[in-house]
Amino acid sequence: MPTPLEMQRTFALVGTGGCGKTSLAEMLLFNAGAVTRMGAIEDGTTSLDYEPEEVRRRGSVQPACAAYLWNKNRHFLLDIPGDGNFTGDMECLLKGVDSVLFVLDAVDGVRPLSKKFWSMVRAENLPAMIIINKLDRDRADFHMAFDGLAALGVKPVALQVPIRQGEAFVGVVDVLTGKARMFTENGGSSEAEIPADLTDDVSLLRDVTVENIAESDEVLMEKYLEEGSLSLEDLQFGLRKGVLSGELTPVMVCSALENKGGKAVLDAVEALLPSPLERPAFVDAAGAERAPDPDGPVACFVFKTLADPFAGQLSILRVLSGTINGDATLKNMRSEDTERLGSLLYLVGKNQTPCKEPVGPGAIVAVAKLKNTRTGDTLCDEKAPFALPMPELPPQLITYALAPKEKGEEDKVYAAIQRLLDEDITLKLGRDEENGDILLSGMGQLHIELSVEKAKRRFKIDIVLKTPKVPYRETVRGKCQVQGRHKKQSGGRGQFGDCWIEMEGLPRGSGYVFEDAIVGGVIPRQYIPAIDKGVQEAAARGFLAGCQVVDFRVKVYDGSYHTVDSSEMAFKVAGSLAFKKAMEGLKPVLLEPIVLLTVSIPDESMGDVIGDLSSRRGKVLGSDSQAGITEIKAHVPMSEVLRYAPDLRSMTGGQGFFTMEFDHYEEAPQPVAEKVIAEHQAAKAAE
């Protein structure tokens, strides 16, 4: 008899937004008896999309977990959002599972973002099955979706062919057994004859499927060549072996909305995907391995932190090795704190059930109110230290300035957003050193807007989102020599500082260089750093548009001082005055930041997207097309793509996605510079 761990499954649902992952999860949970009724996205009643922001926008914004029993065996699923705004932590989440159900939409098939997600699944070496969902839709096309899998570079093995009558999805043909099953009520099915119009299709697919399975195992290949066929047992053995090795990817079909095909998917998960005992050993940063052994030393990886209105902070962890219960006391390898776990909880969305038995490798459980544990931490037996490396997160794509609706509540805004960072590691909070603004960076406009909405709801504070501030810079060309002289006498000790500087522009990216060329002690040594500081502070305030001045050299070469009235403060002011005089004589220019934009789109959208990039002053660097998906690289001014996401979504029917990273600064065209300077002067006048 197999042990419970041998029959346990821990898997993630991965796919692009709108492909029906959450509905698929709902169908699986309903058929497994984990929920008593099937909720619907449209009604906001699904088990896993329970945050108000998810209900309102009808889509997942955070991952959700569910534990269920199938054939009396414990399984764990993790539903990962598919919108690019909310997938920045996907690599971290994938470390919590042993396999993946990769979900595609039968209407749209493989989308550009699908390719990115699939590469992440493959990078983690996770066995996977592909589920083609939404076969109930009018324009559903199984063959289009199946043929499109070539774009993912997989060897697909079709296990089912859909049976449609008109526009209705009424059954499936099991390719390996050659039997048809027609759907009945409540997710059931009954055996039937294969429709005549599908006989040839099924026969052809079966031949390809058998060959692919045979090729995954040398013994089976020899048997197939000798006998010309394989038994059903041989095929099932070879299929599972190929899935575990990553060589084969089974493909199944369903309609989650109509509860059709759910039980077959549950059976396939149990029959084909790996148990936690079958996954490779985990490896730490030093290369040390930790096998998923229930009798080994304990190690748990915290892959997500959630805020619960009743329990407070919930740490969701996956047991890597060993066996734990609520009495376990473990060491946090990052903070070196000792944490007592307390009650272990099974989750089905926001619903929590106490876990009464010890749990071993592969289990996903939640623990409340750990002292100093956050996402990415490893908790382990103090006597057997082990830490799973935290994957590097992608850079944030957009930054907004935040302000309270009521003045004086800046600290409250900062504290509210800071608490969100505990559960969303893809957010970044900071302050603008130039103007003191609170800055929130994230993976897209929608990510920022929903995060602020969540903070408003939870912490009862009104927050205003201000237009993203573009980090323009100023620089100079040429060279000049000027005097900065500060003299003030108002009774008593005066102030005196006098310096001559030479200032010149440097090549782009050189930064700021200060050179001390004083000889003969005309300015005492202790005052030279003050001149440097005065120049730097004035440069930070800018000259044209309040933007930091960059890429210039200042050489202080002459000056004078007063034995009584000179001071560091006086020479700091003198340095500042010299800088301003030099800027007046050097005709400064405005620099704008240029980003490297990488856009992945369907081939048919290429013309629209390139035309749009040109209208944004973009310079296309090149493009590459493969299996119906085009990747375009372009240099574009940052100011032109601050709100690019909704425009790209509109141009590509929601199928395009992009990444961007800062690349370099370029001189801004005259009309752009004039507009930025005018806005700065208007804001200054308003103050």
Tab-separated table of N, CA and C in Angstrom, residues 112-256:
chain	number	residue	atom	x	y	z
A	112	PRO	N	1.298	35.807	-25.616
A	112	PRO	CA	2.701	36.176	-25.382
A	112	PRO	C	3.151	35.963	-23.934
A	113	LEU	N	2.277	36.303	-22.975
A	113	LEU	CA	2.659	36.155	-21.574
A	113	LEU	C	2.739	34.679	-21.163
A	114	SER	N	2.004	33.818	-21.891
A	114	SER	CA	2.071	32.376	-21.605
A	114	SER	C	3.504	31.877	-21.744
A	115	LYS	N	4.180	32.372	-22.776
A	115	LYS	CA	5.551	31.937	-23.046
A	115	LYS	C	6.467	32.301	-21.880
A	116	LYS	N	6.284	33.495	-21.347
A	116	LYS	CA	7.102	33.936	-20.209
A	116	LYS	C	6.838	33.057	-18.990
A	117	PHE	N	5.557	32.805	-18.701
A	117	PHE	CA	5.212	31.983	-17.536
A	117	PHE	C	5.746	30.553	-17.693
A	118	TRP	N	5.641	30.013	-18.916
A	118	TRP	CA	6.117	28.643	-19.144
A	118	TRP	C	7.630	28.554	-18.912
A	119	SER	N	8.356	29.583	-19.337
A	119	SER	CA	9.814	29.563	-19.136
A	119	SER	C	10.151	29.590	-17.649
A	120	MET	N	9.320	30.246	-16.843
A	120	MET	CA	9.551	30.276	-15.392
A	120	MET	C	9.273	28.901	-14.778
A	121	VAL	N	8.230	28.235	-15.269
A	121	VAL	CA	7.925	26.876	-14.786
A	121	VAL	C	9.075	25.935	-15.124
A	122	ARG	N	9.567	26.048	-16.357
A	122	ARG	CA	10.661	25.185	-16.784
A	122	ARG	C	11.957	25.492	-16.024
A	123	ALA	N	12.178	26.771	-15.711
A	123	ALA	CA	13.391	27.152	-14.969
A	123	ALA	C	13.417	26.505	-13.586
A	124	GLU	N	12.231	26.238	-13.030
A	124	GLU	CA	12.147	25.584	-11.726
A	124	GLU	C	12.116	24.058	-11.856
A	125	ASN	N	12.204	23.547	-13.098
A	125	ASN	CA	12.188	22.097	-13.359
A	125	ASN	C	10.947	21.411	-12.783
A	126	LEU	N	9.801	22.060	-12.949
A	126	LEU	CA	8.560	21.514	-12.410
A	126	LEU	C	7.808	20.721	-13.478
A	127	PRO	N	7.472	19.448	-13.213
A	127	PRO	CA	6.610	18.696	-14.134
A	127	PRO	C	5.274	19.425	-14.294
A	128	ALA	N	4.681	19.302	-15.465
A	128	ALA	CA	3.455	20.065	-15.708
A	128	ALA	C	2.472	19.299	-16.577
A	129	MET	N	1.192	19.621	-16.395
A	129	MET	CA	0.124	19.219	-17.317
A	129	MET	C	-0.497	20.498	-17.855
A	130	ILE	N	-0.951	20.451	-19.099
A	130	ILE	CA	-1.624	21.602	-19.695
A	130	ILE	C	-3.120	21.334	-19.731
A	131	ILE	N	-3.879	22.289	-19.244
A	131	ILE	CA	-5.349	22.196	-19.244
A	131	ILE	C	-5.882	23.255	-20.200
A	132	ILE	N	-6.554	22.824	-21.268
A	132	ILE	CA	-7.197	23.771	-22.184
A	132	ILE	C	-8.629	23.969	-21.692
A	133	ASN	N	-8.884	25.151	-21.180
A	133	ASN	CA	-10.151	25.477	-20.523
A	133	ASN	C	-11.071	26.251	-21.485
A	134	LYS	N	-12.277	26.456	-21.052
A	134	LYS	CA	-13.277	27.259	-21.776
A	134	LYS	C	-13.695	26.624	-23.101
A	135	LEU	N	-13.785	25.290	-23.124
A	135	LEU	CA	-14.259	24.608	-24.338
A	135	LEU	C	-15.736	24.872	-24.582
A	136	ASP	N	-16.415	25.528	-23.640
A	136	ASP	CA	-17.837	25.841	-23.813
A	136	ASP	C	-18.040	27.107	-24.634
A	137	ARG	N	-16.987	27.887	-24.879
A	137	ARG	CA	-17.131	29.172	-25.565
A	137	ARG	C	-17.440	28.996	-27.045
A	138	ASP	N	-18.100	29.996	-27.628
A	138	ASP	CA	-18.509	29.930	-29.035
A	138	ASP	C	-17.325	29.722	-29.967
A	139	ARG	N	-16.236	30.454	-29.733
A	139	ARG	CA	-15.094	30.398	-30.652
A	139	ARG	C	-14.000	29.458	-30.148
A	140	ALA	N	-14.330	28.567	-29.239
A	140	ALA	CA	-13.330	27.621	-28.726
A	140	ALA	C	-12.786	26.766	-29.864
A	141	ASP	N	-11.449	26.597	-29.884
A	141	ASP	CA	-10.808	25.846	-30.964
A	141	ASP	C	-9.687	25.006	-30.353
A	142	PHE	N	-9.978	23.743	-30.089
A	142	PHE	CA	-9.008	22.856	-29.452
A	142	PHE	C	-7.745	22.721	-30.290
A	143	HIS	N	-7.901	22.511	-31.602
A	143	HIS	CA	-6.739	22.266	-32.457
A	143	HIS	C	-5.847	23.502	-32.546
A	144	MET	N	-6.449	24.700	-32.576
A	144	MET	CA	-5.653	25.926	-32.585
A	144	MET	C	-4.817	26.014	-31.310
A	145	ALA	N	-5.456	25.768	-30.165
A	145	ALA	CA	-4.749	25.857	-28.890
A	145	ALA	C	-3.666	24.785	-28.783
A	146	PHE	N	-4.005	23.566	-29.236
A	146	PHE	CA	-3.045	22.458	-29.149
A	146	PHE	C	-1.841	22.703	-30.069
A	147	ASP	N	-2.092	23.129	-31.306
A	147	ASP	CA	-1.001	23.396	-32.244
A	147	ASP	C	-0.124	24.558	-31.765
A	148	GLY	N	-0.745	25.509	-31.055
A	148	GLY	CA	0.001	26.674	-30.551
A	148	GLY	C	1.010	26.334	-29.476
A	149	LEU	N	0.918	25.103	-28.924
A	149	LEU	CA	1.864	24.710	-27.875
A	149	LEU	C	3.293	24.636	-28.405
A	150	ALA	N	3.437	24.601	-29.723
A	150	ALA	CA	4.789	24.614	-30.307
A	150	ALA	C	5.556	25.851	-29.871
A	151	ALA	N	4.827	26.953	-29.619
A	151	ALA	CA	5.480	28.200	-29.189
A	151	ALA	C	6.143	28.051	-27.825
A	152	LEU	N	5.680	27.076	-27.039
A	152	LEU	CA	6.256	26.862	-25.710
A	152	LEU	C	7.435	25.895	-25.751
A	153	GLY	N	7.641	25.271	-26.898
A	153	GLY	CA	8.751	24.324	-27.004
A	153	GLY	C	8.533	23.041	-26.234
A	154	VAL	N	7.281	22.588	-26.114
A	154	VAL	CA	6.989	21.376	-25.353
A	154	VAL	C	6.675	20.216	-26.298
A	155	LYS	N	6.734	19.014	-25.752
A	155	LYS	CA	6.289	17.827	-26.486
A	155	LYS	C	4.929	17.448	-25.893
A	156	PRO	N	3.824	18.010	-26.463
A	156	PRO	CA	2.512	17.777	-25.871
A	156	PRO	C	1.992	16.378	-26.167
A	157	VAL	N	1.322	15.802	-25.177
A	157	VAL	CA	0.703	14.485	-25.326
A	157	VAL	C	-0.792	14.662	-25.082
A	158	ALA	N	-1.592	14.610	-26.144
A	158	ALA	CA	-3.036	14.813	-26.006
A	158	ALA	C	-3.669	13.587	-25.350
A	159	LEU	N	-4.254	13.791	-24.174
A	159	LEU	CA	-4.945	12.696	-23.493
A	159	LEU	C	-6.437	12.706	-23.799
A	160	GLN	N	-6.947	13.865	-24.238
A	160	GLN	CA	-8.383	13.989	-24.510
A	160	GLN	C	-8.616	14.814	-25.766
A	161	VAL	N	-9.710	14.520	-26.437
A	161	VAL	CA	-10.195	15.337	-27.550
A	161	VAL	C	-11.622	15.745	-27.196
A	162	PRO	N	-11.950	17.040	-27.307
A	162	PRO	CA	-13.307	17.470	-26.940
A	162	PRO	C	-14.353	17.025	-27.965
A	163	ILE	N	-15.552	16.741	-27.477
A	163	ILE	CA	-16.698	16.444	-28.345
A	163	ILE	C	-17.633	17.649	-28.271
A	164	ARG	N	-17.907	18.242	-29.426
A	164	ARG	CA	-18.800	19.402	-29.459
A	164	ARG	C	-19.989	19.109	-30.371
A	165	GLN	N	-21.139	19.562	-29.945
A	165	GLN	CA	-22.346	19.476	-30.768
A	165	GLN	C	-22.804	20.903	-31.009
A	166	GLY	N	-22.588	21.396	-32.245
A	166	GLY	CA	-22.826	22.805	-32.502
A	166	GLY	C	-21.797	23.613	-31.721
A	167	GLU	N	-22.284	24.509	-30.869
A	167	GLU	CA	-21.384	25.314	-30.037
A	167	GLU	C	-21.263	24.738	-28.626
A	168	ALA	N	-21.919	23.632	-28.356
A	168	ALA	CA	-21.928	23.069	-26.998
A	168	ALA	C	-20.790	22.065	-26.822
A	169	PHE	N	-20.183	22.075	-25.650
A	169	PHE	CA	-19.142	21.133	-25.261
A	169	PHE	C	-19.843	20.012	-24.487
A	170	VAL	N	-19.926	18.821	-25.099
A	170	VAL	CA	-20.795	17.786	-24.524
A	170	VAL	C	-20.050	16.553	-24.013
A	171	GLY	N	-18.761	16.424	-24.338
A	171	GLY	CA	-18.047	15.241	-23.877
A	171	GLY	C	-16.599	15.251	-24.312
A	172	VAL	N	-15.885	14.168	-23.991
A	172	VAL	CA	-14.481	14.027	-24.386
A	172	VAL	C	-14.229	12.598	-24.850
A	173	VAL	N	-13.197	12.455	-25.667
A	173	VAL	CA	-12.701	11.124	-26.040
A	173	VAL	C	-11.370	10.924	-25.329
A	174	ASP	N	-11.249	9.821	-24.591
A	174	ASP	CA	-9.987	9.462	-23.952
A	174	ASP	C	-9.089	8.849	-25.023
A	175	VAL	N	-8.000	9.526	-25.357
A	175	VAL	CA	-7.154	9.114	-26.480
A	175	VAL	C	-6.495	7.759	-26.223
A	176	LEU	N	-6.047	7.518	-24.985
A	176	LEU	CA	-5.333	6.270	-24.711
A	176	LEU	C	-6.264	5.054	-24.728
A	177	THR	N	-7.465	5.188	-24.161
A	177	THR	CA	-8.383	4.039	-24.116
A	177	THR	C	-9.257	3.957	-25.349
A	178	GLY	N	-9.375	5.080	-26.075
A	178	GLY	CA	-10.238	5.098	-27.252
A	178	GLY	C	-11.710	5.093	-26.902
A	179	LYS	N	-12.048	5.524	-25.678
A	179	LYS	CA	-13.453	5.546	-25.254
A	179	LYS	C	-13.945	6.984	-25.111
A	180	ALA	N	-15.219	7.168	-25.467
A	180	ALA	CA	-15.834	8.490	-25.323
A	180	ALA	C	-16.632	8.541	-24.032
A	181	ARG	N	-16.684	9.742	-23.440
A	181	ARG	CA	-17.524	9.959	-22.252
A	181	ARG	C	-18.323	11.237	-22.466
A	182	MET	N	-19.642	11.127	-22.301
A	182	MET	CA	-20.525	12.279	-22.456
A	182	MET	C	-20.862	12.817	-21.069
A	183	PHE	N	-20.880	14.131	-20.959
A	183	PHE	CA	-21.102	14.746	-19.651
A	183	PHE	C	-22.546	14.589	-19.197
A	184	THR	N	-22.683	14.384	-17.886
A	184	THR	CA	-24.010	14.351	-17.258
A	184	THR	C	-24.039	15.458	-16.206
A	185	GLU	N	-25.052	15.451	-15.372
A	185	GLU	CA	-25.191	16.523	-14.381
A	185	GLU	C	-24.143	16.416	-13.276
A	186	ASN	N	-23.886	17.578	-12.616
A	186	ASN	CA	-23.017	17.642	-11.434
A	186	ASN	C	-21.610	17.103	-11.674
A	187	GLY	N	-21.082	17.358	-12.869
A	187	GLY	CA	-19.701	16.985	-13.143
A	187	GLY	C	-19.490	15.528	-13.491
A	188	GLY	N	-20.553	14.762	-13.667
A	188	GLY	CA	-20.422	13.341	-13.991
A	188	GLY	C	-20.291	13.112	-15.481
A	189	SER	N	-20.133	11.831	-15.868
A	189	SER	CA	-20.047	11.481	-17.284
A	189	SER	C	-20.440	10.017	-17.449
A	190	SER	N	-20.811	9.662	-18.659
A	190	SER	CA	-21.170	8.266	-18.955
A	190	SER	C	-20.520	7.864	-20.268
A	191	GLU	N	-20.208	6.542	-20.384
A	191	GLU	CA	-19.506	6.054	-21.569
A	191	GLU	C	-20.430	6.092	-22.781
A	192	ALA	N	-19.833	6.360	-23.951
A	192	ALA	CA	-20.629	6.454	-25.188
A	192	ALA	C	-19.733	6.114	-26.374
A	193	GLU	N	-20.342	6.051	-27.548
A	193	GLU	CA	-19.602	5.783	-28.771
A	193	GLU	C	-18.860	7.050	-29.229
A	194	ILE	N	-17.689	6.869	-29.843
A	194	ILE	CA	-16.966	8.013	-30.395
A	194	ILE	C	-17.722	8.530	-31.613
A	195	PRO	N	-18.031	9.824	-31.682
A	195	PRO	CA	-18.700	10.371	-32.869
A	195	PRO	C	-17.889	10.071	-34.131
A	196	ALA	N	-18.585	9.720	-35.196
A	196	ALA	CA	-17.922	9.299	-36.436
A	196	ALA	C	-16.978	10.367	-36.981
A	197	ASP	N	-17.354	11.654	-36.824
A	197	ASP	CA	-16.523	12.716	-37.394
A	197	ASP	C	-15.215	12.923	-36.625
A	198	LEU	N	-15.072	12.259	-35.464
A	198	LEU	CA	-13.844	12.400	-34.681
A	198	LEU	C	-12.930	11.186	-34.790
A	199	THR	N	-13.413	10.121	-35.389
A	199	THR	CA	-12.652	8.859	-35.408
A	199	THR	C	-11.254	9.034	-35.985
A	200	ASP	N	-11.161	9.676	-37.138
A	200	ASP	CA	-9.852	9.852	-37.779
A	200	ASP	C	-8.926	10.728	-36.942
A	201	ASP	N	-9.483	11.828	-36.389
A	201	ASP	CA	-8.684	12.738	-35.555
A	201	ASP	C	-8.105	12.002	-34.353
A	202	VAL	N	-8.956	11.239	-33.681
A	202	VAL	CA	-8.529	10.522	-32.479
A	202	VAL	C	-7.471	9.482	-32.834
A	203	SER	N	-7.673	8.779	-33.935
A	203	SER	CA	-6.718	7.753	-34.349
A	203	SER	C	-5.348	8.362	-34.622
A	204	LEU	N	-5.342	9.488	-35.320
A	204	LEU	CA	-4.082	10.166	-35.638
A	204	LEU	C	-3.387	10.650	-34.362
A	205	LEU	N	-4.157	11.280	-33.472
A	205	LEU	CA	-3.587	11.778	-32.221
A	205	LEU	C	-3.053	10.640	-31.367
A	206	ARG	N	-3.758	9.491	-31.386
A	206	ARG	CA	-3.306	8.359	-30.574
A	206	ARG	C	-1.965	7.831	-31.085
A	207	ASP	N	-1.807	7.767	-32.402
A	207	ASP	CA	-0.536	7.303	-32.957
A	207	ASP	C	0.623	8.198	-32.510
A	208	VAL	N	0.399	9.524	-32.586
A	208	VAL	CA	1.440	10.475	-32.177
A	208	VAL	C	1.705	10.359	-30.680
A	209	THR	N	0.636	10.221	-29.901
A	209	THR	CA	0.768	10.112	-28.449
A	209	THR	C	1.555	8.868	-28.053
A	210	VAL	N	1.215	7.732	-28.658
A	210	VAL	CA	1.913	6.476	-28.339
A	210	VAL	C	3.394	6.586	-28.699
A	211	GLU	N	3.686	7.177	-29.850
A	211	GLU	CA	5.092	7.335	-30.254
A	211	GLU	C	5.854	8.223	-29.277
A	212	ASN	N	5.232	9.323	-28.865
A	212	ASN	CA	5.891	10.233	-27.921
A	212	ASN	C	6.163	9.546	-26.585
A	213	ILE	N	5.191	8.772	-26.102
A	213	ILE	CA	5.377	8.060	-24.831
A	213	ILE	C	6.478	7.017	-24.974
A	214	ALA	N	6.483	6.284	-26.090
A	214	ALA	CA	7.501	5.243	-26.317
A	214	ALA	C	8.898	5.853	-26.346
A	215	GLU	N	9.015	7.023	-26.962
A	215	GLU	CA	10.326	7.664	-27.085
A	215	GLU	C	10.888	8.133	-25.747
A	216	SER	N	10.027	8.229	-24.727
A	216	SER	CA	10.497	8.721	-23.425
A	216	SER	C	11.151	7.622	-22.592
A	217	ASP	N	11.111	6.362	-23.060
A	217	ASP	CA	11.680	5.252	-22.285
A	217	ASP	C	12.286	4.228	-23.245
A	218	GLU	N	13.546	3.864	-23.040
A	218	GLU	CA	14.239	2.964	-23.967
A	218	GLU	C	13.581	1.584	-24.044
A	219	VAL	N	13.187	1.056	-22.875
A	219	VAL	CA	12.562	-0.277	-22.851
A	219	VAL	C	11.254	-0.258	-23.628
A	220	LEU	N	10.448	0.776	-23.396
A	220	LEU	CA	9.175	0.883	-24.115
A	220	LEU	C	9.412	1.065	-25.604
A	221	MET	N	10.459	1.808	-25.958
A	221	MET	CA	10.742	2.047	-27.367
A	221	MET	C	11.084	0.737	-28.075
A	222	GLU	N	11.900	-0.082	-27.417
A	222	GLU	CA	12.249	-1.377	-28.006
A	222	GLU	C	11.009	-2.246	-28.185
A	223	LYS	N	10.166	-2.266	-27.147
A	223	LYS	CA	8.940	-3.071	-27.199
A	223	LYS	C	8.014	-2.575	-28.313
A	224	TYR	N	7.927	-1.266	-28.450
A	224	TYR	CA	7.052	-0.674	-29.465
A	224	TYR	C	7.558	-1.011	-30.873
A	225	LEU	N	8.871	-0.963	-31.059
A	225	LEU	CA	9.444	-1.278	-32.368
A	225	LEU	C	9.278	-2.748	-32.721
A	226	GLU	N	9.384	-3.608	-31.689
A	226	GLU	CA	9.268	-5.055	-31.925
A	226	GLU	C	7.821	-5.482	-32.162
A	227	GLU	N	6.905	-4.964	-31.304
A	227	GLU	CA	5.521	-5.443	-31.328
A	227	GLU	C	4.572	-4.523	-32.099
A	228	GLY	N	4.990	-3.280	-32.325
A	228	GLY	CA	4.140	-2.350	-33.063
A	228	GLY	C	3.056	-1.716	-32.223
A	229	SER	N	2.992	-2.044	-30.933
A	229	SER	CA	1.975	-1.454	-30.056
A	229	SER	C	2.441	-1.556	-28.609
A	230	LEU	N	1.723	-0.857	-27.727
A	230	LEU	CA	1.997	-0.907	-26.287
A	230	LEU	C	0.680	-1.099	-25.553
A	231	SER	N	0.732	-1.815	-24.427
A	231	SER	CA	-0.476	-2.012	-23.621
A	231	SER	C	-0.825	-0.715	-22.900
A	232	LEU	N	-2.046	-0.632	-22.399
A	232	LEU	CA	-2.479	0.550	-21.660
A	232	LEU	C	-1.603	0.748	-20.420
A	233	GLU	N	-1.223	-0.362	-19.757
A	233	GLU	CA	-0.359	-0.268	-18.571
A	233	GLU	C	1.008	0.299	-18.954
A	234	ASP	N	1.541	-0.161	-20.095
A	234	ASP	CA	2.823	0.365	-20.569
A	234	ASP	C	2.729	1.870	-20.832
A	235	LEU	N	1.638	2.263	-21.481
A	235	LEU	CA	1.461	3.676	-21.817
A	235	LEU	C	1.356	4.536	-20.568
A	236	GLN	N	0.596	4.063	-19.573
A	236	GLN	CA	0.440	4.829	-18.336
A	236	GLN	C	1.764	4.936	-17.581
A	237	PHE	N	2.545	3.830	-17.581
A	237	PHE	CA	3.858	3.845	-16.934
A	237	PHE	C	4.789	4.832	-17.635
A	238	GLY	N	4.856	4.731	-18.962
A	238	GLY	CA	5.747	5.597	-19.726
A	238	GLY	C	5.338	7.057	-19.648
A	239	LEU	N	4.018	7.300	-19.629
A	239	LEU	CA	3.517	8.672	-19.550
A	239	LEU	C	3.946	9.330	-18.247
A	240	ARG	N	3.743	8.613	-17.135
A	240	ARG	CA	4.108	9.212	-15.841
A	240	ARG	C	5.615	9.440	-15.748
A	241	LYS	N	6.382	8.488	-16.246
A	241	LYS	CA	7.836	8.641	-16.220
A	241	LYS	C	8.260	9.866	-17.037
A	242	GLY	N	7.632	10.044	-18.203
A	242	GLY	CA	7.958	11.187	-19.048
A	242	GLY	C	7.544	12.508	-18.434
A	243	VAL	N	6.414	12.499	-17.717
A	243	VAL	CA	5.952	13.722	-17.038
A	243	VAL	C	6.931	14.100	-15.926
A	244	LEU	N	7.342	13.123	-15.120
A	244	LEU	CA	8.239	13.410	-13.997
A	244	LEU	C	9.591	13.921	-14.483
A	245	SER	N	10.041	13.432	-15.625
A	245	SER	CA	11.334	13.878	-16.155
A	245	SER	C	11.229	15.222	-16.874
A	246	GLY	N	9.994	15.656	-17.136
A	246	GLY	CA	9.790	16.903	-17.861
A	246	GLY	C	9.824	16.738	-19.364
A	247	GLU	N	9.970	15.485	-19.840
A	247	GLU	CA	10.063	15.240	-21.277
A	247	GLU	C	8.691	15.280	-21.945
A	248	LEU	N	7.646	14.885	-21.220
A	248	LEU	CA	6.291	14.858	-21.773
A	248	LEU	C	5.385	15.807	-21.006
A	249	THR	N	4.456	16.405	-21.742
A	249	THR	CA	3.487	17.306	-21.123
A	249	THR	C	2.089	16.888	-21.560
A	250	PRO	N	1.331	16.226	-20.679
A	250	PRO	CA	-0.033	15.807	-21.039
A	250	PRO	C	-0.947	17.016	-21.228
A	251	VAL	N	-1.920	16.858	-22.122
A	251	VAL	CA	-2.881	17.927	-22.399
A	251	VAL	C	-4.288	17.391	-22.175
A	252	MET	N	-5.067	18.115	-21.346
A	252	MET	CA	-6.457	17.740	-21.081
A	252	MET	C	-7.360	18.930	-21.370
A	253	VAL	N	-8.662	18.674	-21.423
A	253	VAL	CA	-9.616	19.739	-21.755
A	253	VAL	C	-10.708	19.797	-20.692
A	254	CYS	N	-11.323	20.983	-20.582
A	254	CYS	CA	-12.428	21.111	-19.621
A	254	CYS	C	-13.192	22.399	-19.874
A	255	SER	N	-14.303	22.521	-19.203
A	255	SER	CA	-15.030	23.785	-19.079
A	255	SER	C	-15.288	23.979	-17.592
A	256	ALA	N	-14.468	24.809	-16.969
A	256	ALA	CA	-14.601	25.012	-15.531
A	256	ALA	C	-15.941	25.665	-15.197
